[in-house]
JSON list of C-alpha atoms in Angstrom, two decimals:
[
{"chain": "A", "resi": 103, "resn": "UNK", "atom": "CA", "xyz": [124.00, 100.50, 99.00]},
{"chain": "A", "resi": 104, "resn": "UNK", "atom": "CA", "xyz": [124.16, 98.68, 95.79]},
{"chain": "A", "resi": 105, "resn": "UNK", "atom": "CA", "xyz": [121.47, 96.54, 94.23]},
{"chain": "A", "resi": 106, "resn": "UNK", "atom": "CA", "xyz": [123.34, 93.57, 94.09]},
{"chain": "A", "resi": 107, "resn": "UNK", "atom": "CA", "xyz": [124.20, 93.93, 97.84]},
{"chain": "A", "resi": 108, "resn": "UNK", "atom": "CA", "xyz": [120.61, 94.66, 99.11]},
{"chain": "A", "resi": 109, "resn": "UNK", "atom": "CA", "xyz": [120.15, 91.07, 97.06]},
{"chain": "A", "resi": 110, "resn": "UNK", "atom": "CA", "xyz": [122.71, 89.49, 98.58]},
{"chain": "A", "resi": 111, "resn": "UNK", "atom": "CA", "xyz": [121.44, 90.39, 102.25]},
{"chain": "A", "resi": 112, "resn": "UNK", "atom": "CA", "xyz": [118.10, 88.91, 101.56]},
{"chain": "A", "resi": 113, "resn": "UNK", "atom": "CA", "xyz": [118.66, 86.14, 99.39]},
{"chain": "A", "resi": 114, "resn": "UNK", "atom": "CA", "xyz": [122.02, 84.53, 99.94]},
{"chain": "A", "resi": 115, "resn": "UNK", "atom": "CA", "xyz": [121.05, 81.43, 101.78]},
{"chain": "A", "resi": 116, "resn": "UNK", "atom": "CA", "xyz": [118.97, 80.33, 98.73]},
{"chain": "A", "resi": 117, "resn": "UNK", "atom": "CA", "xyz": [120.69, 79.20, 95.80]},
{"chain": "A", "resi": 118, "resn": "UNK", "atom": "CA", "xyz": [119.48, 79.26, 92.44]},
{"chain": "A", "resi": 119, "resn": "UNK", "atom": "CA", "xyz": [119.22, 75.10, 92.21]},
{"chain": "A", "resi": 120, "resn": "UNK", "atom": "CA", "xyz": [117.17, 75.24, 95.25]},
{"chain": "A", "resi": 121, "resn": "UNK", "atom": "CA", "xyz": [114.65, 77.94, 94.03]},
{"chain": "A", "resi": 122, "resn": "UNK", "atom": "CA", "xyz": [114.69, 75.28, 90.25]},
{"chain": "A", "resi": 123, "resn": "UNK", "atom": "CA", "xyz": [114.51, 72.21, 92.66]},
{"chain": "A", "resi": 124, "resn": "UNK", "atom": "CA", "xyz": [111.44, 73.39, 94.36]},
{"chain": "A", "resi": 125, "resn": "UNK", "atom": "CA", "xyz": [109.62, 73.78, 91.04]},
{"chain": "A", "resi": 126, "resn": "UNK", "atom": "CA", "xyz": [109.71, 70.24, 89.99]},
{"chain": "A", "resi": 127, "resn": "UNK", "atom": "CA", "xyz": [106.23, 69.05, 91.34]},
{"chain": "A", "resi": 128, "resn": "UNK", "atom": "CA", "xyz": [104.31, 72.02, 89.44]},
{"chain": "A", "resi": 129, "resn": "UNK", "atom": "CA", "xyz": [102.61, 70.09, 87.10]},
{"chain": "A", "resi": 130, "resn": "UNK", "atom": "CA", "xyz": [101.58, 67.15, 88.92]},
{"chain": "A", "resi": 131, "resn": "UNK", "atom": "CA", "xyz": [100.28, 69.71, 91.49]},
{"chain": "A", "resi": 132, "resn": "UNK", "atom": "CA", "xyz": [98.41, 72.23, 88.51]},
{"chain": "A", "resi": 133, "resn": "UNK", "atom": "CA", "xyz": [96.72, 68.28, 87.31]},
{"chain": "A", "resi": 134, "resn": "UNK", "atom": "CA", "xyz": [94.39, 68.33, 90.42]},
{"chain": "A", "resi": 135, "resn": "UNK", "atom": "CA", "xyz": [94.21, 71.68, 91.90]},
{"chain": "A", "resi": 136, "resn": "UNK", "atom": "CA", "xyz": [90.73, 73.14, 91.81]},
{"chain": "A", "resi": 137, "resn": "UNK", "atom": "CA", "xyz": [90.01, 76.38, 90.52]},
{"chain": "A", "resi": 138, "resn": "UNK", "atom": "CA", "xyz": [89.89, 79.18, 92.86]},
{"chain": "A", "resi": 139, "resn": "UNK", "atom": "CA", "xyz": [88.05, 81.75, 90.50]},
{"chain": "A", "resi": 140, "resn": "UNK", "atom": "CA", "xyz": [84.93, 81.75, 92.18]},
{"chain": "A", "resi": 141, "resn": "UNK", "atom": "CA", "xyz": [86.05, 84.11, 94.55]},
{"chain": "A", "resi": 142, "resn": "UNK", "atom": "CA", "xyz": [88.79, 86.12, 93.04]},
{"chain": "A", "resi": 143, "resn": "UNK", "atom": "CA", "xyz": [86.47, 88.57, 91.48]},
{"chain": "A", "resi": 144, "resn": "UNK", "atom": "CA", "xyz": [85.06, 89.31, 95.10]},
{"chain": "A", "resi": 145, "resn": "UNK", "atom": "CA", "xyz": [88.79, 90.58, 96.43]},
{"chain": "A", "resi": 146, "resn": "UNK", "atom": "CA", "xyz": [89.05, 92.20, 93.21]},
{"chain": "A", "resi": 147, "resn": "UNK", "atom": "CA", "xyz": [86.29, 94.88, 93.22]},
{"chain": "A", "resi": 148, "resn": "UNK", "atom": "CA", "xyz": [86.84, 95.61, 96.13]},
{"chain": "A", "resi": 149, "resn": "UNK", "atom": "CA", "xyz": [90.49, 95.92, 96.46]},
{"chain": "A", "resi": 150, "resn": "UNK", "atom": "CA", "xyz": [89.33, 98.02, 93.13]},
{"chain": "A", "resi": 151, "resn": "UNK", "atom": "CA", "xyz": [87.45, 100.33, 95.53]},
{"chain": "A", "resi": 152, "resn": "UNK", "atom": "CA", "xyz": [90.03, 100.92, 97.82]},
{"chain": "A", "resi": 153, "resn": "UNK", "atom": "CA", "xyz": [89.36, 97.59, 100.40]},
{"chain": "A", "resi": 154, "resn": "UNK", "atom": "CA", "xyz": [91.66, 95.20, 100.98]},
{"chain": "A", "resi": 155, "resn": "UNK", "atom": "CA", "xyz": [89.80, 92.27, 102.23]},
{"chain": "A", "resi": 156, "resn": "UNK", "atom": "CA", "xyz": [93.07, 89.88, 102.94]},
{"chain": "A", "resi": 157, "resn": "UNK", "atom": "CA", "xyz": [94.19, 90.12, 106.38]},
{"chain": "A", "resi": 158, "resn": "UNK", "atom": "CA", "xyz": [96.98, 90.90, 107.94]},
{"chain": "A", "resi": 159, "resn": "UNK", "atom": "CA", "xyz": [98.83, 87.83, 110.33]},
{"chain": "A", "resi": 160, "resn": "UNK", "atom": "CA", "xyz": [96.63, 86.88, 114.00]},
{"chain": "A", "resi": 161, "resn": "UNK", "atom": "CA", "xyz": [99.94, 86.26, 115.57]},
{"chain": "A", "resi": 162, "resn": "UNK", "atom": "CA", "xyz": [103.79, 87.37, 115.10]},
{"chain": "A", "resi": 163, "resn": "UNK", "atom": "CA", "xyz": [105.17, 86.29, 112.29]},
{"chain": "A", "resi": 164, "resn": "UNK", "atom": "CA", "xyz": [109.08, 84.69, 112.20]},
{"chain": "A", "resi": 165, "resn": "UNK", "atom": "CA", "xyz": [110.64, 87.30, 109.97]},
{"chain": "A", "resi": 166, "resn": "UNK", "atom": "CA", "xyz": [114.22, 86.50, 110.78]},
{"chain": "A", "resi": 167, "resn": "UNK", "atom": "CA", "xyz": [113.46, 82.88, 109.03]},
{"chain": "A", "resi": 168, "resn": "UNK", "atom": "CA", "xyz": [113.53, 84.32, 105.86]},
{"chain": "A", "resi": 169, "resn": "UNK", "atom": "CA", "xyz": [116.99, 84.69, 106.31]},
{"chain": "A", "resi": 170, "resn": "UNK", "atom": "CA", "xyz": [118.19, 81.91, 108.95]},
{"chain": "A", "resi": 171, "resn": "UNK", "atom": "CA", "xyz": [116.22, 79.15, 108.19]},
{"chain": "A", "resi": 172, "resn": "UNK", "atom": "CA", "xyz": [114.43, 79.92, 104.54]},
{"chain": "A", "resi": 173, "resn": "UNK", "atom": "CA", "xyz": [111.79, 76.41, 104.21]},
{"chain": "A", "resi": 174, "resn": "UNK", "atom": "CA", "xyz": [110.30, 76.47, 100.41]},
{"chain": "A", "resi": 175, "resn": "UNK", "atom": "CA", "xyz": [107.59, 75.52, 98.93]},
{"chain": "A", "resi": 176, "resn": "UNK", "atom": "CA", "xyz": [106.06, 75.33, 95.49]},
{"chain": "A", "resi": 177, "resn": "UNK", "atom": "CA", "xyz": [103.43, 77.49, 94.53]},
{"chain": "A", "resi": 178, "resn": "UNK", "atom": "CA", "xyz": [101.13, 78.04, 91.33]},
{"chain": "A", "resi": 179, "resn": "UNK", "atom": "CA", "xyz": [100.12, 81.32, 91.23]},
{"chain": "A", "resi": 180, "resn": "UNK", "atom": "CA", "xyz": [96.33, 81.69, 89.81]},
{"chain": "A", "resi": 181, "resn": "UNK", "atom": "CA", "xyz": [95.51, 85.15, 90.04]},
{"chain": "A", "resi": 182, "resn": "UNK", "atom": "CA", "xyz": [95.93, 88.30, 92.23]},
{"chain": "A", "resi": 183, "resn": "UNK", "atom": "CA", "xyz": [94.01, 89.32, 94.55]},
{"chain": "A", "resi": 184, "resn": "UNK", "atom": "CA", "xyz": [95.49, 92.91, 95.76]},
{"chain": "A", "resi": 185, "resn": "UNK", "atom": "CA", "xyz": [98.86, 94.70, 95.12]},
{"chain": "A", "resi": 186, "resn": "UNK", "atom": "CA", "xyz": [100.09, 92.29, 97.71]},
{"chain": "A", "resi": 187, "resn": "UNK", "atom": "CA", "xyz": [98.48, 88.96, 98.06]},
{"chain": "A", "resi": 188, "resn": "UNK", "atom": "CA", "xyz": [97.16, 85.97, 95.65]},
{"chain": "A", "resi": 189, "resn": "UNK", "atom": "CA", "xyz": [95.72, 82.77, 95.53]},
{"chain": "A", "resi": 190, "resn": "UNK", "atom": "CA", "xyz": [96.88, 79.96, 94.42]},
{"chain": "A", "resi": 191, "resn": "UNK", "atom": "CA", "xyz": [95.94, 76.84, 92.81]},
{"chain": "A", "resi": 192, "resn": "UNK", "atom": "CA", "xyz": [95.54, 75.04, 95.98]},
{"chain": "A", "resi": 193, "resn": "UNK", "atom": "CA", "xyz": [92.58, 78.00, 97.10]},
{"chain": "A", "resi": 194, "resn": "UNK", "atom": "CA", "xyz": [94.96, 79.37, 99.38]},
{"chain": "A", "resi": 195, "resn": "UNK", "atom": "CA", "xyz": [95.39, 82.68, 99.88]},
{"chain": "A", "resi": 196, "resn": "UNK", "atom": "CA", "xyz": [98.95, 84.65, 99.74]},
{"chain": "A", "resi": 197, "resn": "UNK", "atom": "CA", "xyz": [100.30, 87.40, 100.98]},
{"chain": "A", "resi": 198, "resn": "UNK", "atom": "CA", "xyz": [103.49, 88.99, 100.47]},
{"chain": "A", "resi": 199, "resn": "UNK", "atom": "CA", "xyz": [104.99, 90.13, 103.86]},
{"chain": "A", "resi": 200, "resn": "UNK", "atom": "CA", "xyz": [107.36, 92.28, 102.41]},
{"chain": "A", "resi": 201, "resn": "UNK", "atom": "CA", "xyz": [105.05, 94.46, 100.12]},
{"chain": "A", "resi": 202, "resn": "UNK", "atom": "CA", "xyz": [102.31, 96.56, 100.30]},
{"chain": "A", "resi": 203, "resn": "UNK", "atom": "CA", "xyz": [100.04, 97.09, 97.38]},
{"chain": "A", "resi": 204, "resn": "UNK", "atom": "CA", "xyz": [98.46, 100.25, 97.08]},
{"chain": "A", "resi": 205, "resn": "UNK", "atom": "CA", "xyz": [94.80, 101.13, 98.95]},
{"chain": "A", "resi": 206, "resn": "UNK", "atom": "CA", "xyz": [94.49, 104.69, 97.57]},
{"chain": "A", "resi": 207, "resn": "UNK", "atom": "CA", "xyz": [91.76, 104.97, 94.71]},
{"chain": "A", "resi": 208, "resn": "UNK", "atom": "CA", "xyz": [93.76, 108.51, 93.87]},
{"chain": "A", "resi": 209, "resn": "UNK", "atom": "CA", "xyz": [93.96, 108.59, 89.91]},
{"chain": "A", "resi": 210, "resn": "UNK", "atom": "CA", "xyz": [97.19, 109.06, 88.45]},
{"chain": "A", "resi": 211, "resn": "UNK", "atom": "CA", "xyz": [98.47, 109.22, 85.02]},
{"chain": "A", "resi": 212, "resn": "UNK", "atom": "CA", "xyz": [101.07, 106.16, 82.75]},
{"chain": "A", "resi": 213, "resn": "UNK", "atom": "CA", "xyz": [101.76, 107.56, 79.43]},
{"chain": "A", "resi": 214, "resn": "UNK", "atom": "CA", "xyz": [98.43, 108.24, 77.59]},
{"chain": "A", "resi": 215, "resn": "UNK", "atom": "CA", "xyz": [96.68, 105.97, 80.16]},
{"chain": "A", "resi": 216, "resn": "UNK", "atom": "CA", "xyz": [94.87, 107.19, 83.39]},
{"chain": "A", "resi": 217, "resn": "UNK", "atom": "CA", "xyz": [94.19, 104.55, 86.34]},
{"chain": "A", "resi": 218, "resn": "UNK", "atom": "CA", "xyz": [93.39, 104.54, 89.81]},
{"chain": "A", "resi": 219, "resn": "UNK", "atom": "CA", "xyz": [96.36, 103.61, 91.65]},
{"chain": "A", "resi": 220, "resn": "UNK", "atom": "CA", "xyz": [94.91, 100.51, 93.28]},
{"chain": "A", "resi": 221, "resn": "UNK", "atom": "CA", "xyz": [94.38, 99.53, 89.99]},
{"chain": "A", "resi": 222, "resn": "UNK", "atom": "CA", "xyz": [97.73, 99.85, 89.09]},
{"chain": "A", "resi": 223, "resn": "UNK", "atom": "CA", "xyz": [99.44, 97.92, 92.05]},
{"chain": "A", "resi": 224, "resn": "UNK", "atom": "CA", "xyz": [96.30, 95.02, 91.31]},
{"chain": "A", "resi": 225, "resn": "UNK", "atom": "CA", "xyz": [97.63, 95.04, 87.64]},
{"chain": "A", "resi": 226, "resn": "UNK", "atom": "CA", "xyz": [101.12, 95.49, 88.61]},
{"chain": "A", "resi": 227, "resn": "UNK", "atom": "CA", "xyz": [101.32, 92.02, 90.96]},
{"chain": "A", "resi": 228, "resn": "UNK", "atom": "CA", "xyz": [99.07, 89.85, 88.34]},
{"chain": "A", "resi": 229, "resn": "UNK", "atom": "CA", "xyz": [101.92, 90.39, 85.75]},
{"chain": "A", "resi": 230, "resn": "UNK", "atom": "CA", "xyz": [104.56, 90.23, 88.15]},
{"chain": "A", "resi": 231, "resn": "UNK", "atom": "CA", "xyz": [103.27, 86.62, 89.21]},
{"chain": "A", "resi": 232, "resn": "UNK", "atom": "CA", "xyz": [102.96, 85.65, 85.11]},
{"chain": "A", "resi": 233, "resn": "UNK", "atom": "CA", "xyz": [106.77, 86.52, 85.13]},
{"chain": "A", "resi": 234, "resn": "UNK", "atom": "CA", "xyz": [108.10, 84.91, 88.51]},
{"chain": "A", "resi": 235, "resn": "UNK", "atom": "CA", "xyz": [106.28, 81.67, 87.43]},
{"chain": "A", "resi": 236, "resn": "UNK", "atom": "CA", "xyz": [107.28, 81.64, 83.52]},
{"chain": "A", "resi": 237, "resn": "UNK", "atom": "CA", "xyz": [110.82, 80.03, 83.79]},
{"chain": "A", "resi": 238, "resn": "UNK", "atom": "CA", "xyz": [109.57, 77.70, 86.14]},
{"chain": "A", "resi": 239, "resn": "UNK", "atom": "CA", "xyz": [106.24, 75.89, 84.17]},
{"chain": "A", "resi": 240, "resn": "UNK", "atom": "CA", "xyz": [104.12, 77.87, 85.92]},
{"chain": "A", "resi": 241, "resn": "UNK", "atom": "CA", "xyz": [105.71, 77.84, 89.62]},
{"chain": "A", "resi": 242, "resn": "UNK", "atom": "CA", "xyz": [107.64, 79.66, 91.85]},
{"chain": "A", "resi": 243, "resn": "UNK", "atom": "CA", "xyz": [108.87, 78.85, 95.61]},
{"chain": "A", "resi": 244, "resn": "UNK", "atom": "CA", "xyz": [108.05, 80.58, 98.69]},
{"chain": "A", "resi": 245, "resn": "UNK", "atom": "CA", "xyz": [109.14, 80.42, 102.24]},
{"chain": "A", "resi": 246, "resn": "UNK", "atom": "CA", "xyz": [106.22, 81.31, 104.82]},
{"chain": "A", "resi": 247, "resn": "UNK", "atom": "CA", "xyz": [106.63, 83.01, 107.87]},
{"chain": "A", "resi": 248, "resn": "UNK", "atom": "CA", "xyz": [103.09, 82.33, 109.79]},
{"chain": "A", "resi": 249, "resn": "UNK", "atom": "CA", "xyz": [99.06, 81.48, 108.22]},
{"chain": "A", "resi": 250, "resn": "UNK", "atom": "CA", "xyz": [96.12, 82.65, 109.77]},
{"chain": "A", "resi": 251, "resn": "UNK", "atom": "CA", "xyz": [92.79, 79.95, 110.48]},
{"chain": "A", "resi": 252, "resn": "UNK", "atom": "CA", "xyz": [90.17, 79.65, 109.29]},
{"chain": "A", "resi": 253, "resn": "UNK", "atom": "CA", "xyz": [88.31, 79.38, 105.62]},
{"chain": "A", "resi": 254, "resn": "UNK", "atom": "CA", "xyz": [89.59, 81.16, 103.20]},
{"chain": "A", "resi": 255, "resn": "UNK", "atom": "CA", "xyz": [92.95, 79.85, 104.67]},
{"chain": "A", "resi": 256, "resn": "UNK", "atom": "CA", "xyz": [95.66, 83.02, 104.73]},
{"chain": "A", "resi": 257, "resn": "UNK", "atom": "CA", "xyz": [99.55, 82.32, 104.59]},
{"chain": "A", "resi": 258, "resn": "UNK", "atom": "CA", "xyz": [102.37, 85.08, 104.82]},
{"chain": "A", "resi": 259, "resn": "UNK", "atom": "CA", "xyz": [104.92, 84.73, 102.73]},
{"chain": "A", "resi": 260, "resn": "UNK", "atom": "CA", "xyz": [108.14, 85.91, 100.24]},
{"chain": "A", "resi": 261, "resn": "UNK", "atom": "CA", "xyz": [108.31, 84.27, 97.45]},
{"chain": "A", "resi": 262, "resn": "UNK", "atom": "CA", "xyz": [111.56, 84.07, 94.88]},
{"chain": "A", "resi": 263, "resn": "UNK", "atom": "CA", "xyz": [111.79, 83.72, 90.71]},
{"chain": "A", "resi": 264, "resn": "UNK", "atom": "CA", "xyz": [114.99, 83.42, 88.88]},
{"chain": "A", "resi": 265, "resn": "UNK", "atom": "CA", "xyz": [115.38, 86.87, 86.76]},
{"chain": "A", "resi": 266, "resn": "UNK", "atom": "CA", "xyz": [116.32, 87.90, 83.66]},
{"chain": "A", "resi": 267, "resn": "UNK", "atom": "CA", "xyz": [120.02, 87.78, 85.15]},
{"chain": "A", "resi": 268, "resn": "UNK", "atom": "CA", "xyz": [119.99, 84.19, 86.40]},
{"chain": "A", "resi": 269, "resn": "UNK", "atom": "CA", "xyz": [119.83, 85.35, 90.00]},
{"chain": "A", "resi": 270, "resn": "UNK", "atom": "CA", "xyz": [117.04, 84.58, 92.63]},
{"chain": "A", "resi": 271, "resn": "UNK", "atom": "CA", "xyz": [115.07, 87.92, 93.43]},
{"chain": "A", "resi": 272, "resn": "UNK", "atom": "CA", "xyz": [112.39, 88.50, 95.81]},
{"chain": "A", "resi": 273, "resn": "UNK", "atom": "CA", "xyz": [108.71, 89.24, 94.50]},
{"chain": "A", "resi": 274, "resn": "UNK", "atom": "CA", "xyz": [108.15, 91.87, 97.18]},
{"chain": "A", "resi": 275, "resn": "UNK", "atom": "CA", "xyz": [111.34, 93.74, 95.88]},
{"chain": "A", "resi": 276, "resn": "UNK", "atom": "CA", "xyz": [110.23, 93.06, 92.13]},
{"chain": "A", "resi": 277, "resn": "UNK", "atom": "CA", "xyz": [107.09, 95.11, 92.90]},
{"chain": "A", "resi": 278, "resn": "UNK", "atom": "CA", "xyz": [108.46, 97.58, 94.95]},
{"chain": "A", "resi": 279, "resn": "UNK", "atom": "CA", "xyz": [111.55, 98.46, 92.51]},
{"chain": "A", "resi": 280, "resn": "UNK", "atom": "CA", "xyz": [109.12, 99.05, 89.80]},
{"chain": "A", "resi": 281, "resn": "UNK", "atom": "CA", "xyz": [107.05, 101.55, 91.31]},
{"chain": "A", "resi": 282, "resn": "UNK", "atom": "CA", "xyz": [104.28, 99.35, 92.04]},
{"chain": "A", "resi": 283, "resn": "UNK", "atom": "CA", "xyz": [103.71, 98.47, 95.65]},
{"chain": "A", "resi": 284, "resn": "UNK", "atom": "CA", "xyz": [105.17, 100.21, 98.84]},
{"chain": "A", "resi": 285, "resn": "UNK", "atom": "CA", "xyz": [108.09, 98.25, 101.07]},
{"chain": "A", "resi": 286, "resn": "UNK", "atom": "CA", "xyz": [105.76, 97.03, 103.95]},
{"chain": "A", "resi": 287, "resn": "UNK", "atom": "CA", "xyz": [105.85, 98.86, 107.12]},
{"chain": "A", "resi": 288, "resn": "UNK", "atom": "CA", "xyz": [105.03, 98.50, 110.79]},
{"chain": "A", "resi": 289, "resn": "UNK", "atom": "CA", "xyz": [102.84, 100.51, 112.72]},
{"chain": "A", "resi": 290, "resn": "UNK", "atom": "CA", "xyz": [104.60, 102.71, 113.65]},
{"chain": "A", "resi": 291, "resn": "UNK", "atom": "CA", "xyz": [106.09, 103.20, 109.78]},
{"chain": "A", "resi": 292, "resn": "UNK", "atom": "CA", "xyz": [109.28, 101.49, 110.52]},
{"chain": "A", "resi": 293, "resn": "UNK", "atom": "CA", "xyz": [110.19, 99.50, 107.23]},
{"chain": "A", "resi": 294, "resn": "UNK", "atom": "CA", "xyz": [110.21, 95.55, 108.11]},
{"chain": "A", "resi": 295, "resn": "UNK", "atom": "CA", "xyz": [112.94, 95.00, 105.91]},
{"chain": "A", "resi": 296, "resn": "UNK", "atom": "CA", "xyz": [115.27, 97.95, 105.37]},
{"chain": "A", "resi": 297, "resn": "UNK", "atom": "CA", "xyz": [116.58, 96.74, 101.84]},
{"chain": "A", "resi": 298, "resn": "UNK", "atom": "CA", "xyz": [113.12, 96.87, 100.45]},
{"chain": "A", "resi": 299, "resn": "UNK", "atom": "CA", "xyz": [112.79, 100.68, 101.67]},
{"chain": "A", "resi": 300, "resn": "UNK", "atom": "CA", "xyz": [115.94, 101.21, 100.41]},
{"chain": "A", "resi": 301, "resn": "UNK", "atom": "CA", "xyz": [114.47, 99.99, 96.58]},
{"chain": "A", "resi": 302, "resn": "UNK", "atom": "CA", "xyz": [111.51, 101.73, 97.37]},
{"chain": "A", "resi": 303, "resn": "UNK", "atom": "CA", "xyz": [113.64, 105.04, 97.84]},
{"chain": "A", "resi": 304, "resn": "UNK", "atom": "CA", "xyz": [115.20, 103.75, 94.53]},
{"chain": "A", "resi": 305, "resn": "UNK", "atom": "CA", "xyz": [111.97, 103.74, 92.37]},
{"chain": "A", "resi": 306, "resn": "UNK", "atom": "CA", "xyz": [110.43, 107.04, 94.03]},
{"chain": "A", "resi": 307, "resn": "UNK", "atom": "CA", "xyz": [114.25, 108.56, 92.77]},
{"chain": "A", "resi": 308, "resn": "UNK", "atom": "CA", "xyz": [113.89, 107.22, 89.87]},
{"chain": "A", "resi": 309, "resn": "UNK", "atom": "CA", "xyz": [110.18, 108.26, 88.98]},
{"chain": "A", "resi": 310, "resn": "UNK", "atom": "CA", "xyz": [108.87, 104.97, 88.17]},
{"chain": "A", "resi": 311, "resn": "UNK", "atom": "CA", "xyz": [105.81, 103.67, 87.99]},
{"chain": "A", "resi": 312, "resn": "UNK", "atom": "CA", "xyz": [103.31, 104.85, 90.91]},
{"chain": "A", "resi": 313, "resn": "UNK", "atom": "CA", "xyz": [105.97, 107.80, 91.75]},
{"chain": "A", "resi": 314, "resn": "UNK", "atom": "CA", "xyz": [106.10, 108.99, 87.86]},
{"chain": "A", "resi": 315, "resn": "UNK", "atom": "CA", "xyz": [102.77, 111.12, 89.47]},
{"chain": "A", "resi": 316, "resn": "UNK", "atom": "CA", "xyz": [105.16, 113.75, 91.27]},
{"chain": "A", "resi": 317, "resn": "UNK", "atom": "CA", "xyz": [100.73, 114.83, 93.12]},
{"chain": "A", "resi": 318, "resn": "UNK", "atom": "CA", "xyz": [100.77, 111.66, 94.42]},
{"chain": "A", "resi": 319, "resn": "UNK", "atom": "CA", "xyz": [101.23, 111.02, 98.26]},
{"chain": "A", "resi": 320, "resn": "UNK", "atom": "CA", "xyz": [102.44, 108.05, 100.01]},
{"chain": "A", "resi": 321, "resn": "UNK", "atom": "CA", "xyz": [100.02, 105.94, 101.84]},
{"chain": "A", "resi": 322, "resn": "UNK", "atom": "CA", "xyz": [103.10, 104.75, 104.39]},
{"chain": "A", "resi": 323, "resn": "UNK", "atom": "CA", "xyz": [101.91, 101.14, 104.01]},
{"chain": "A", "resi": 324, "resn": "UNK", "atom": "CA", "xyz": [99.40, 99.29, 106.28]},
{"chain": "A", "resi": 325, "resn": "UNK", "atom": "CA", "xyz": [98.47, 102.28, 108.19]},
{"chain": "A", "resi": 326, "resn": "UNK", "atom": "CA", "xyz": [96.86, 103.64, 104.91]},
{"chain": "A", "resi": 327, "resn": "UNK", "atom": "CA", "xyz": [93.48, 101.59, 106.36]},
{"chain": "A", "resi": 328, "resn": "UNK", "atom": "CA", "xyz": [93.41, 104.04, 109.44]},
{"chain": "A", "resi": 329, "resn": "UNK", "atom": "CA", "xyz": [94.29, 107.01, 107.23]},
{"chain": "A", "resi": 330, "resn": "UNK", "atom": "CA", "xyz": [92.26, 107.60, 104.13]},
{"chain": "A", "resi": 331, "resn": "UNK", "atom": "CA", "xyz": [92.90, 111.06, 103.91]},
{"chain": "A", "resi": 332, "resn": "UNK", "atom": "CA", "xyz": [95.90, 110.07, 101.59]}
]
C-alpha cells in the first residue's frame, strides 16, 4: 500500500483548516500555563533506564473515534517524557496510542554516535514534538480516545501537524516511519492500527533509524515490560 493511501485511511476526516483552526488559542493558553518541569526529569531517568513510568489506559479506549468522530484539541507540547508520551503545558500527561517508544536499554550505533536505544526513541519524540508544533506557534491538535484518574492526570491520544507537504500526518506515524518508536501493539502483538505496522515494516525495510542496527531485536511493543530478555 502506498504512503499516501495509509494517510488517507487515517486522516481523511480531518482537513488541513481544521488541524490550523484548532491552533488559534495557543498563545493565550502558553500566557498562563504553569510549568510542568518539576517532574519531567523524574520520567526521564527512568524511561532512560529502561522504565516507563506512564501508564497504559484503566479502561477501553474508543479507537474507532479517531476515524468516525475525530474531537480536537489544542495542545502545547513542553517536553517528552518517553518515546511515546509528553506533557504538556497544562501538566497533563500524553500518550500517543498509536506508538510505542522503545524500553530496551540495548546500545546501538547512528553514524559516529553510540546510544542506548531508549535514548534514542526519548530523543527521537522531543524533536518530533519541536517539529509538529513549529508551523503552528507552538501547538498542535489532538483527538483523545480515553484519560486515566487521578494526579498526574494521563490522556490517550493521536495527535496531527501539517508536514513539510502541506498535508495533516499523524505523530505516531511520524515516529514510527523514522525508525524511532514501534507501531503500538496489543497483547497479544496484533498491531492496533494496521497502517502504522505497515510504516513500521517500511522503516525496518528501509534501515532507518532504530533498524539501521541489523543486532537489534524487536521489543513487539507493550509486551516488552513482561519480556526483558529483548
Amino acid at each position: 500500500m502506498k504512503k499516501a493511501e495509509l494517510e488517507m485511511r487515517i486522516i481523511a476526516p480531518i482537513s488541513i483548516a481544521v488541524l490550523v483552526a484548532s491552533a488559534a488559542s495557543a498563545a493565550a493558553q502558553q500566557a498562563t500555563a504553569p510549568s510542568p518541569a518539576k517532574f519531567v526529569a523524574y520520567y526521564q531517568n527512568a524511561y532512560a533506564s529502561g522504565r516507563d513510568l506512564v501508564p497504559g489506559p484503566q479502561q477501553m479506549l474508543d479507537l474507532a473515534s479517531l476515524v468516525t468522530a475525530p474531537r480536537l484539541e489544542t495542545v502545547i507540547p513542553e517536553a517528552a517524557l518517553t518515546g511515546n508520551a509528553f506533557v504538556d503545558a497544562q501538566n497533563t500527561i500524553i500518550k500517543l496510542v498509536g506508538a510505542q517508544g522503545c524500553q530496551s536499554v540495548q546500545q546501538i550505533r547512528l553514524g559516529e554516535m553510540r546510544a542506548s536505544c531508549t535514548m534514542l526513541s526519548l530523543a527521537g519524540l522531543n524533536a518530533a514534538l519541536q517539529t509538529a508544533a513549529a508551523p503552528a506557534d507552538g501547538a498542535f491538535p489532538c483527538h483523545f480516545l480515553g484519560a486515566n484518574s487521578g494526579q498526574p492526570s494521563v490522556r490517550f491520544a493521536e495527535c496531527f501537524f501539517i508536514g513539510r507537504d502541506d498535508h495533516a500526518q499523524p505523530l505516531s506515524e511520524y515516529l514510527i516511519r523514522r525508525g524511532l518508536a514501534f507501531a503500538a501493539r496489543a497483547p497479544n502483538g496484533a498491531p492496533l492500527f494496521p497502517e502504522y505496522a505497515a510504516a513500521e515494516a517500511e522503516a525496518a525495510k528501509a534501515h532507518v533509524g532504530i533498524w539501521s542496527n541489523a543486532a537489534f531485536r524487536h521489543p513487539y511493543g507493550e509486551r516488552y515490560r513482561q519480556n526483558h530478555t529483548n
